[in-house]
XYZ file of C-alpha atoms in Angstrom:
579
model
C -132.741 -203.753 2.886
C -132.540 -205.401 6.353
C -134.311 -208.766 5.893
C -133.661 -209.869 9.602
C -132.384 -208.378 12.784
C -131.308 -210.668 15.765
C -130.394 -209.312 19.123
C -128.938 -211.424 21.940
C -128.441 -210.341 25.626
C -128.664 -206.534 24.785
C -130.402 -204.466 27.479
C -133.494 -206.391 28.588
C -133.594 -208.473 25.498
C -132.263 -211.965 25.861
C -132.735 -213.351 22.384
C -135.016 -211.774 19.806
C -135.362 -212.020 16.163
C -137.091 -209.181 14.106
C -138.314 -210.285 10.690
C -138.267 -207.206 8.600
C -139.452 -206.602 5.079
C -139.892 -203.676 2.626
C -141.885 -200.676 3.366
C -142.636 -199.310 6.858
C -141.944 -201.530 9.912
C -142.947 -200.206 13.378
C -141.615 -201.351 16.710
C -144.055 -200.759 19.744
C -144.260 -201.884 23.336
C -144.542 -200.609 26.918
C -142.057 -198.256 28.373
C -138.903 -200.145 29.575
C -139.776 -203.161 27.291
C -136.598 -202.542 25.321
C -137.805 -200.852 22.158
C -134.697 -198.572 21.997
C -132.433 -201.733 22.176
C -133.485 -202.184 18.430
C -131.862 -198.861 17.623
C -128.888 -199.650 19.822
C -128.420 -202.937 17.996
C -128.662 -201.199 14.639
C -126.053 -198.580 15.847
C -123.658 -201.352 16.816
C -123.945 -202.789 13.332
C -123.041 -199.426 11.848
C -119.824 -199.258 13.907
C -120.968 -197.168 16.908
C -119.022 -197.100 19.944
C -119.578 -200.259 22.136
C -120.769 -199.882 25.830
C -120.325 -202.703 28.201
C -123.248 -201.263 30.273
C -125.589 -202.325 27.466
C -124.691 -206.044 27.991
C -127.451 -207.893 29.899
C -126.858 -208.380 33.565
C -125.207 -211.848 34.029
C -124.349 -212.305 30.365
C -120.782 -212.597 29.161
C -121.543 -210.651 25.959
C -124.296 -209.061 23.854
C -124.498 -209.387 20.044
C -126.439 -208.002 17.102
C -126.638 -209.627 13.633
C -128.419 -208.540 10.511
C -129.022 -210.095 7.288
C -128.894 -207.489 4.469
C -130.253 -207.995 0.889
C -128.711 -205.762 -1.744
C -128.279 -205.402 -5.607
C -125.008 -207.082 -6.526
C -123.580 -203.706 -7.719
C -124.156 -201.897 -4.453
C -121.134 -199.952 -3.037
C -121.547 -201.926 0.172
C -120.931 -205.211 -1.684
C -117.831 -204.008 -3.215
C -116.431 -202.727 -0.013
C -117.320 -205.855 1.855
C -115.502 -207.974 -0.659
C -112.439 -205.826 -0.362
C -112.557 -206.712 3.421
C -112.562 -210.430 2.540
C -116.258 -211.038 3.210
C -118.044 -214.002 1.984
C -121.171 -212.933 0.044
C -123.935 -215.136 -1.434
C -125.246 -213.983 -4.748
C -128.358 -215.057 -6.650
C -130.274 -213.449 -9.609
C -128.611 -210.233 -9.414
C -128.960 -209.941 -5.543
C -126.424 -210.327 -2.867
C -127.002 -211.382 0.795
C -124.664 -210.081 3.286
C -124.286 -210.864 6.912
C -123.310 -208.184 9.414
C -122.601 -209.001 13.116
C -121.095 -207.163 16.156
C -120.467 -208.474 19.636
C -119.728 -206.659 22.967
C -118.273 -208.369 25.848
C -119.148 -207.568 29.440
C -115.513 -206.390 29.725
C -116.030 -203.846 27.062
C -114.178 -205.568 24.303
C -115.891 -205.427 20.938
C -115.689 -207.574 17.720
C -117.133 -207.057 14.314
C -117.873 -209.615 11.540
C -118.687 -208.911 7.954
C -119.741 -211.772 5.668
C -118.757 -214.330 8.296
C -115.095 -212.910 8.460
C -113.627 -210.767 11.381
C -113.337 -207.166 10.258
C -112.206 -203.805 11.691
C -115.137 -201.869 13.298
C -114.133 -198.938 10.964
C -114.985 -201.086 7.844
C -118.316 -202.033 9.464
C -118.904 -198.346 9.671
C -117.868 -197.701 6.009
C -120.301 -200.465 4.839
C -123.027 -199.511 7.246
C -123.124 -195.847 6.145
C -124.133 -196.838 2.763
C -126.951 -199.222 4.070
C -128.641 -197.651 6.983
C -129.460 -194.124 8.279
C -130.289 -193.652 12.003
C -132.286 -190.713 13.193
C -132.455 -191.047 17.045
C -132.650 -188.937 20.055
C -128.931 -188.622 20.644
C -127.325 -188.183 17.230
C -128.413 -187.700 13.552
C -125.753 -189.443 11.465
C -127.031 -188.336 7.977
C -126.522 -184.848 6.581
C -124.576 -183.856 9.695
C -121.416 -182.781 7.849
C -121.150 -180.022 5.298
C -119.968 -182.666 2.744
C -123.186 -184.700 3.263
C -125.300 -181.628 2.979
C -123.577 -180.603 -0.244
C -124.090 -183.949 -1.854
C -127.693 -184.140 -0.853
C -128.334 -180.709 -2.392
C -126.552 -181.554 -5.469
C -128.571 -184.750 -6.013
C -131.767 -182.666 -5.418
C -130.599 -180.224 -7.994
C -130.735 -182.930 -10.593
C -129.117 -183.800 -14.089
C -128.427 -179.909 -14.848
C -126.131 -179.575 -11.972
C -124.572 -182.968 -12.549
C -123.549 -182.066 -16.035
C -122.158 -178.767 -15.017
C -120.329 -180.338 -12.108
C -118.791 -183.038 -14.387
C -117.325 -180.453 -16.662
C -116.114 -178.423 -13.809
C -114.319 -181.319 -12.120
C -112.711 -182.334 -15.377
C -111.298 -178.789 -15.685
C -110.415 -178.740 -12.030
C -108.182 -181.835 -12.283
C -106.295 -180.197 -15.242
C -105.931 -177.118 -13.177
C -104.546 -178.976 -10.144
C -102.163 -180.853 -12.430
C -100.697 -177.763 -13.992
C -100.385 -175.929 -10.663
C -98.437 -178.981 -9.336
C -96.195 -178.967 -12.289
C -95.709 -175.224 -12.016
C -94.879 -175.393 -8.241
C -92.440 -178.253 -8.863
C -90.560 -176.305 -11.594
C -90.395 -173.237 -9.604
C -89.434 -174.866 -6.273
C -86.881 -177.072 -7.901
C -85.484 -174.338 -10.119
C -82.152 -174.110 -8.265
C -81.671 -177.922 -8.207
C -82.548 -178.150 -11.931
C -80.023 -175.400 -12.686
C -77.358 -177.430 -10.727
C -78.374 -180.567 -12.666
C -78.191 -178.856 -16.015
C -74.587 -177.412 -15.210
C -73.466 -180.956 -14.199
C -74.953 -182.516 -17.326
C -73.290 -179.774 -19.536
C -69.902 -180.477 -17.987
C -70.376 -184.241 -18.403
C -71.441 -184.132 -22.048
C -68.617 -181.785 -22.954
C -66.117 -184.293 -21.414
C -67.762 -187.115 -23.387
C -67.971 -184.977 -26.666
C -64.246 -184.033 -26.326
C -63.330 -187.691 -26.216
C -65.777 -188.765 -29.018
C -66.092 -192.313 -28.198
C -67.255 -194.688 -30.872
C -69.448 -197.863 -30.211
C -67.251 -200.896 -29.281
C -64.182 -198.933 -29.439
C -62.804 -199.900 -26.020
C -62.984 -203.639 -26.988
C -61.352 -203.114 -30.354
C -58.460 -201.057 -28.802
C -58.009 -203.553 -26.026
C -57.423 -206.342 -28.746
C -54.939 -204.192 -30.620
C -53.031 -203.281 -27.505
C -52.622 -206.951 -26.616
C -51.278 -207.601 -30.203
C -48.867 -204.814 -30.032
C -47.605 -205.631 -26.620
C -46.534 -209.119 -28.016
C -45.372 -208.048 -31.387
C -41.888 -209.684 -31.337
C -43.325 -213.059 -30.350
C -45.918 -212.763 -33.133
C -43.336 -211.849 -35.696
C -41.153 -214.873 -34.797
C -44.134 -217.145 -35.076
C -45.195 -215.817 -38.254
C -41.731 -215.851 -39.906
C -41.177 -219.545 -38.716
C -44.545 -220.605 -40.059
C -43.895 -218.756 -43.384
C -40.525 -220.484 -43.774
C -42.087 -223.782 -42.905
C -44.436 -223.329 -45.843
C -42.095 -221.650 -48.272
C -38.356 -221.659 -47.535
C -37.468 -219.006 -50.083
C -33.957 -218.460 -48.726
C -33.240 -222.333 -49.000
C -33.157 -224.288 -52.054
C -33.298 -227.684 -50.622
C -37.025 -228.280 -51.283
C -37.765 -229.154 -47.740
C -40.479 -226.695 -47.163
C -44.244 -227.805 -46.951
C -45.179 -226.402 -50.343
C -42.410 -228.256 -52.040
C -43.084 -231.503 -50.458
C -46.714 -231.515 -51.217
C -45.993 -230.569 -54.810
C -43.525 -233.315 -55.016
C -46.197 -235.853 -53.698
C -48.775 -234.635 -56.093
C -46.574 -234.969 -59.203
C -45.514 -238.366 -58.146
C -49.082 -239.557 -58.024
C -50.088 -237.655 -61.216
C -47.485 -239.934 -63.070
C -49.514 -243.068 -62.030
C -52.897 -241.600 -61.840
C -54.042 -243.174 -65.247
C -53.554 -246.592 -63.902
C -55.644 -246.040 -60.662
C -58.456 -243.549 -60.161
C -57.961 -243.593 -56.299
C -54.456 -242.298 -56.694
C -55.745 -239.815 -59.197
C -58.156 -238.555 -56.641
C -55.475 -238.237 -54.080
C -53.262 -236.308 -56.468
C -56.224 -233.782 -56.922
C -56.758 -233.334 -53.365
C -52.951 -232.623 -52.962
C -53.227 -229.973 -55.493
C -55.957 -228.329 -53.298
C -53.660 -228.607 -50.342
C -50.981 -226.982 -52.246
C -53.271 -223.984 -53.250
C -54.306 -223.492 -49.569
C -50.718 -223.556 -48.330
C -49.749 -220.964 -50.714
C -52.637 -218.672 -49.709
C -51.631 -219.090 -45.921
C -47.984 -218.290 -46.837
C -49.051 -215.220 -48.748
C -51.207 -214.113 -45.635
C -48.242 -214.795 -43.262
C -45.947 -212.558 -45.514
C -48.572 -209.801 -45.273
C -48.919 -210.078 -41.589
C -45.098 -209.911 -41.117
C -45.088 -206.694 -43.241
C -47.893 -205.106 -41.058
C -46.071 -205.763 -37.761
C -43.057 -203.900 -39.109
C -45.203 -200.806 -39.460
C -46.853 -201.051 -36.016
C -44.171 -200.075 -33.658
C -44.016 -198.742 -30.114
C -45.402 -195.319 -31.096
C -48.756 -196.959 -32.120
C -48.931 -198.865 -28.892
C -48.436 -195.573 -26.827
C -51.216 -193.964 -28.856
C -53.560 -196.763 -28.222
C -52.855 -196.693 -24.503
C -53.569 -193.105 -24.353
C -56.806 -193.560 -26.050
C -57.737 -196.340 -23.853
C -56.962 -194.305 -20.742
C -59.364 -191.605 -21.913
C -61.981 -194.055 -22.482
C -61.451 -195.739 -19.241
C -61.945 -192.420 -17.458
C -65.357 -192.089 -19.165
C -66.316 -195.697 -18.108
C -65.318 -194.940 -14.377
C -67.519 -191.860 -14.420
C -70.471 -192.740 -16.321
C -71.255 -196.292 -17.230
C -69.783 -199.894 -17.184
C -68.819 -199.803 -20.830
C -68.338 -197.253 -23.775
C -71.595 -198.526 -25.368
C -73.547 -197.691 -22.025
C -71.647 -194.332 -21.906
C -72.928 -193.565 -25.207
C -76.552 -194.494 -24.174
C -76.164 -192.417 -20.982
C -75.020 -189.484 -23.001
C -78.047 -189.695 -25.233
C -80.307 -189.660 -22.384
C -78.427 -186.938 -20.522
C -78.589 -184.774 -23.800
C -82.375 -185.116 -23.833
C -82.646 -184.211 -20.103
C -80.300 -181.153 -20.682
C -82.449 -179.955 -23.378
C -85.599 -180.321 -21.187
C -83.911 -178.438 -18.417
C -82.945 -175.634 -20.841
C -86.543 -175.286 -21.742
C -87.749 -174.503 -18.172
C -88.295 -170.834 -18.515
C -90.386 -171.295 -21.621
C -92.434 -174.087 -19.878
C -93.047 -171.823 -16.839
C -94.308 -169.032 -19.048
C -96.770 -171.544 -20.853
C -98.024 -173.012 -17.548
C -98.534 -169.610 -16.187
C -100.728 -168.647 -19.082
C -102.641 -171.923 -18.725
C -103.205 -171.450 -14.980
C -104.608 -167.968 -15.607
C -106.928 -169.139 -18.537
C -108.001 -172.411 -16.642
C -108.787 -170.502 -13.468
C -110.893 -167.904 -15.141
C -113.024 -170.650 -16.653
C -113.133 -172.481 -13.475
C -114.500 -169.535 -11.676
C -117.033 -168.934 -14.426
C -118.141 -172.560 -14.060
C -118.190 -172.358 -10.352
C -120.499 -169.319 -10.622
C -122.775 -171.410 -12.733
C -122.748 -174.138 -10.137
C -123.643 -171.672 -7.329
C -126.606 -170.405 -9.435
C -128.078 -173.852 -9.882
C -127.542 -174.678 -6.257
C -129.160 -171.503 -5.009
C -132.174 -172.344 -7.093
C -132.250 -175.766 -5.816
C -131.683 -174.616 -2.181
C -134.699 -172.390 -2.288
C -136.910 -175.072 -3.691
C -135.557 -177.765 -1.215
C -136.139 -175.331 1.803
C -139.626 -174.663 0.718
C -140.485 -178.251 0.321
C -138.959 -179.128 3.842
C -140.531 -176.321 5.480
C -143.899 -177.277 4.110
C -143.341 -180.725 5.544
C -142.446 -179.267 8.963
C -145.669 -177.499 9.223
C -147.538 -180.703 8.849
C -145.241 -182.269 11.601
C -146.293 -179.884 14.429
C -143.420 -177.531 13.665
C -145.584 -174.871 11.941
C -143.163 -171.980 12.587
C -140.041 -173.863 11.728
C -138.017 -173.216 8.492
C -135.160 -175.038 6.926
C -132.669 -172.487 5.805
C -130.063 -173.688 3.202
C -127.138 -171.249 2.745
C -125.120 -171.419 -0.440
C -122.280 -168.950 0.172
C -119.567 -168.603 -2.772
C -116.097 -168.793 -1.536
C -112.660 -167.870 -2.938
C -111.275 -171.334 -2.776
C -111.911 -173.639 -5.938
C -112.398 -177.038 -4.595
C -113.359 -180.267 -6.394
C -117.064 -179.312 -6.061
C -116.939 -175.690 -6.692
C -116.289 -172.684 -4.456
C -119.646 -172.950 -2.398
C -119.836 -173.242 1.299
C -123.266 -174.974 1.985
C -124.833 -175.338 5.345
C -128.318 -176.486 6.401
C -129.763 -174.575 9.267
C -133.002 -174.721 11.295
C -134.979 -171.515 12.170
C -137.295 -172.642 14.788
C -139.649 -169.606 14.470
C -139.758 -166.179 12.699
C -137.253 -163.781 14.157
C -135.163 -166.439 15.820
C -131.484 -166.962 14.492
C -131.043 -169.952 12.147
C -128.637 -172.446 13.662
C -127.063 -175.704 12.465
C -128.912 -178.877 12.430
C -128.634 -180.515 15.861
C -128.264 -177.372 17.831
C -131.263 -175.679 19.526
C -133.696 -178.442 18.892
C -134.781 -181.353 20.937
C -134.153 -184.904 19.884
C -137.844 -185.354 18.789
C -137.926 -182.199 16.868
C -134.667 -182.926 15.111
C -135.893 -186.381 14.064
C -138.947 -184.707 12.593
C -136.729 -182.259 10.774
C -134.618 -185.062 9.400
C -138.039 -186.968 8.444
C -139.125 -183.950 6.563
C -135.787 -183.656 4.792
C -135.671 -187.457 3.979
C -139.289 -187.441 2.637
C -138.241 -184.678 0.030
C -134.947 -186.205 -0.849
C -136.211 -190.001 -0.881
C -136.639 -189.923 -4.590
C -133.118 -188.489 -5.425
C -130.804 -189.490 -2.634
C -132.029 -192.874 -1.242
C -130.431 -195.041 1.255
C -131.766 -198.565 1.572
C -132.843 -198.374 5.148
C -133.882 -195.597 7.574
C -134.235 -196.113 11.280
C -136.257 -193.456 13.318
C -136.361 -193.368 17.041
C -138.658 -190.891 18.954
C -139.665 -189.204 15.729
C -143.122 -188.679 17.301
C -141.937 -187.404 20.708
C -144.023 -184.570 22.079
C -146.787 -184.622 19.457
C -150.132 -186.184 19.144
C -153.474 -185.940 17.399
C -153.356 -184.637 13.756
C -149.572 -184.087 13.798
C -149.119 -187.723 14.904
C -151.229 -188.734 11.726
C -149.122 -186.549 9.403
C -145.887 -188.108 10.857
C -147.193 -191.605 10.155
C -148.343 -190.584 6.694
C -144.949 -189.144 5.851
C -143.112 -192.100 7.264
C -145.330 -194.208 4.883
C -144.508 -191.883 1.898
C -140.729 -192.395 2.787
C -141.277 -196.128 2.736
C -142.438 -196.152 -0.818
C -138.852 -195.501 -1.846
C -136.824 -197.127 0.934
C -137.205 -199.531 3.901
C -138.256 -197.651 7.180
C -138.075 -198.972 10.698
C -139.598 -196.763 13.287
C -139.619 -197.037 17.159
C -142.911 -195.415 18.219
C -145.329 -195.040 21.082
C -148.174 -193.511 18.981
C -150.912 -195.701 17.550
C -151.496 -193.102 14.817
C -148.030 -193.748 13.542
C -148.112 -197.511 14.030
C -151.365 -197.771 12.114
C -149.438 -196.885 8.793
C -147.057 -199.764 9.207
C -146.643 -202.658 6.698
C -145.066 -204.846 9.517
C -146.005 -204.240 13.185
C -143.420 -205.705 15.722
C -144.200 -205.726 19.382
C -141.723 -205.929 22.216
C -143.063 -207.265 25.390
C -141.524 -207.402 28.798
C -141.666 -210.259 31.269
C -140.588 -210.079 34.919
C -139.529 -213.274 36.862
C -139.504 -212.865 40.682
C -137.347 -214.500 43.123
C -138.568 -216.989 45.791
C -139.480 -214.173 48.171
C -141.626 -212.561 45.427
C -139.269 -209.519 45.014
C -138.544 -208.648 41.455
C -134.889 -207.496 42.550
C -134.037 -211.228 43.192
C -135.388 -212.235 39.734
C -134.814 -210.918 36.250
C -136.631 -208.973 33.535
C -136.526 -210.015 29.827
C -138.153 -208.939 26.703
C -139.711 -210.934 23.805
C -140.284 -209.690 20.235
C -143.284 -210.839 18.076
C -144.512 -210.027 14.513
C -148.279 -209.067 14.802
C -150.935 -210.460 12.436
C -154.130 -208.474 11.644
C -155.998 -209.199 14.996
C -152.997 -208.837 17.078
C -152.284 -205.280 15.540
C -155.827 -204.226 16.499
C -155.275 -205.328 20.092
C -151.776 -203.573 20.395
C -153.218 -200.372 18.933
C -155.903 -200.565 21.438
C -153.459 -200.959 24.303
C -151.555 -197.982 22.868
C -154.826 -195.896 22.705
C -156.272 -196.696 26.003
C -154.251 -199.142 27.812
C -156.980 -201.770 27.440
C -156.322 -204.181 24.550
C -159.538 -206.128 25.369
C -161.793 -203.074 25.316
C -164.321 -203.314 22.352
C -164.471 -199.540 22.088
C -160.607 -199.218 22.052
C -160.563 -201.994 19.423
C -163.097 -200.208 17.309
C -161.067 -196.986 17.461
C -157.843 -198.974 16.706
C -159.522 -200.636 13.627
C -160.737 -197.114 12.676
C -157.156 -195.923 12.682
C -156.097 -198.736 10.441
C -158.760 -198.184 7.925
C -157.967 -194.376 7.859
C -154.243 -195.269 7.319
C -155.195 -197.187 4.241
C -157.482 -194.471 2.852
C -155.500 -191.423 3.538
C -153.740 -190.056 0.357
C -150.001 -190.509 0.296
C -148.923 -188.188 -2.352
C -145.680 -186.472 -1.921
């Protein structure tokens, strides 16, 4: 709720602070005192268009500030945090500061939680906090979307459950429609993709590459390209180890063997030389193994001639072609081929998938229409009940012949909330055509219509704060008392702020705020050379009696007027406030 509203240099108000509380707060004062500036200030905080003409004459700018107290989980708190607002929290409650300034040059700035914010964000936050019903515009329930939302909340849990099931099915239906549309619209492209993949896979399958084959063949090609040099090196090394063609004993194995035998002859005399002889024996075995391997290597070189090298180069060329086309290496070509094969199979299955989706669409749409019909049935019943209740309220608000007409017209389009077109219409009297809210009714009448609707909806579709301006225009007597009583009824669920000129309405207030005007004249005594300002005051019990007496008879000091005022206050406390 709004805890405090401060207005500076707006209209005739220089600097005023309205201390607000729960329940019903009324703002009264003489004509021209600046009462409507309260509504103007709230409108600015809700993101309304700024008007430089509202800035007080001689001032550089006008501003409005509000302190709002909310539950920490309120949607406005979350949206304000998204905008970077600083929010104070304590005991599950949050305190948010909203501000707006308008310069004399027409420039406007908005602030949320002490941070500069776009006016649009202010409007988003404000629409969840305050509803204004004024002479010029009715913000709430103006759009078909808002009207549908209000009716659905009034319909209760039965509709909520049916709507939840419908929306879950609607999401599935939209998803399969999107997939089906994608398959059909992209059929030609998918066919071309399938043909391209088929050619590529055929080419890869024809070569039949093996993992790591390109690296293996590269190593073998390098070997065969240098076969003669390798053969000479192997032969030279083999002869150095075992010179089988020469009997002079100068090869490595013979020399090692000679050294071993020489040491073995004296090993019994010295363990150290015996150990050296054993190690030379191991060296001899190792040299024989290497010589055997070199002999085998030479034999293999004799079998791998130019024909094998040509065969390898042909194979490497085929693999290189695949690498150029599909991936940086043969291993990655194989990965690409595996993925391409899966995609090709998916594309081949399009026709089957389209048939299945067609069947699913038909089945789901039939079920959706069945559920949409169930929604329509619940809404029509709720619309009849809501219409009757609001129309009964209108009769007590000096609109005895007026009727709220709620149309629920089933349409062909299946939207996220069903197929219904919902509209709230006002029929001013029997035989007159019903027209959309806001057309064909005066500002005061429209405010009363909205009051009647809000009273009925208050328990199921509450907004923290309601502001009414001129809701009592054109009425008096018993009708004025009924307006006050219904405002008090609404204030049992939400905070209500009312600008009024009727004492019968003001008598129901929990807080009574008076706006007074002061004129300062120039040296020549003419008002034109001076200025006019307004002050705002929260009235105590005695001051309320005097203000109501002024509103009744224009004589706040009159004992009879004060007695009548006290009677109004007493009656307001005693009047039943059942819904």
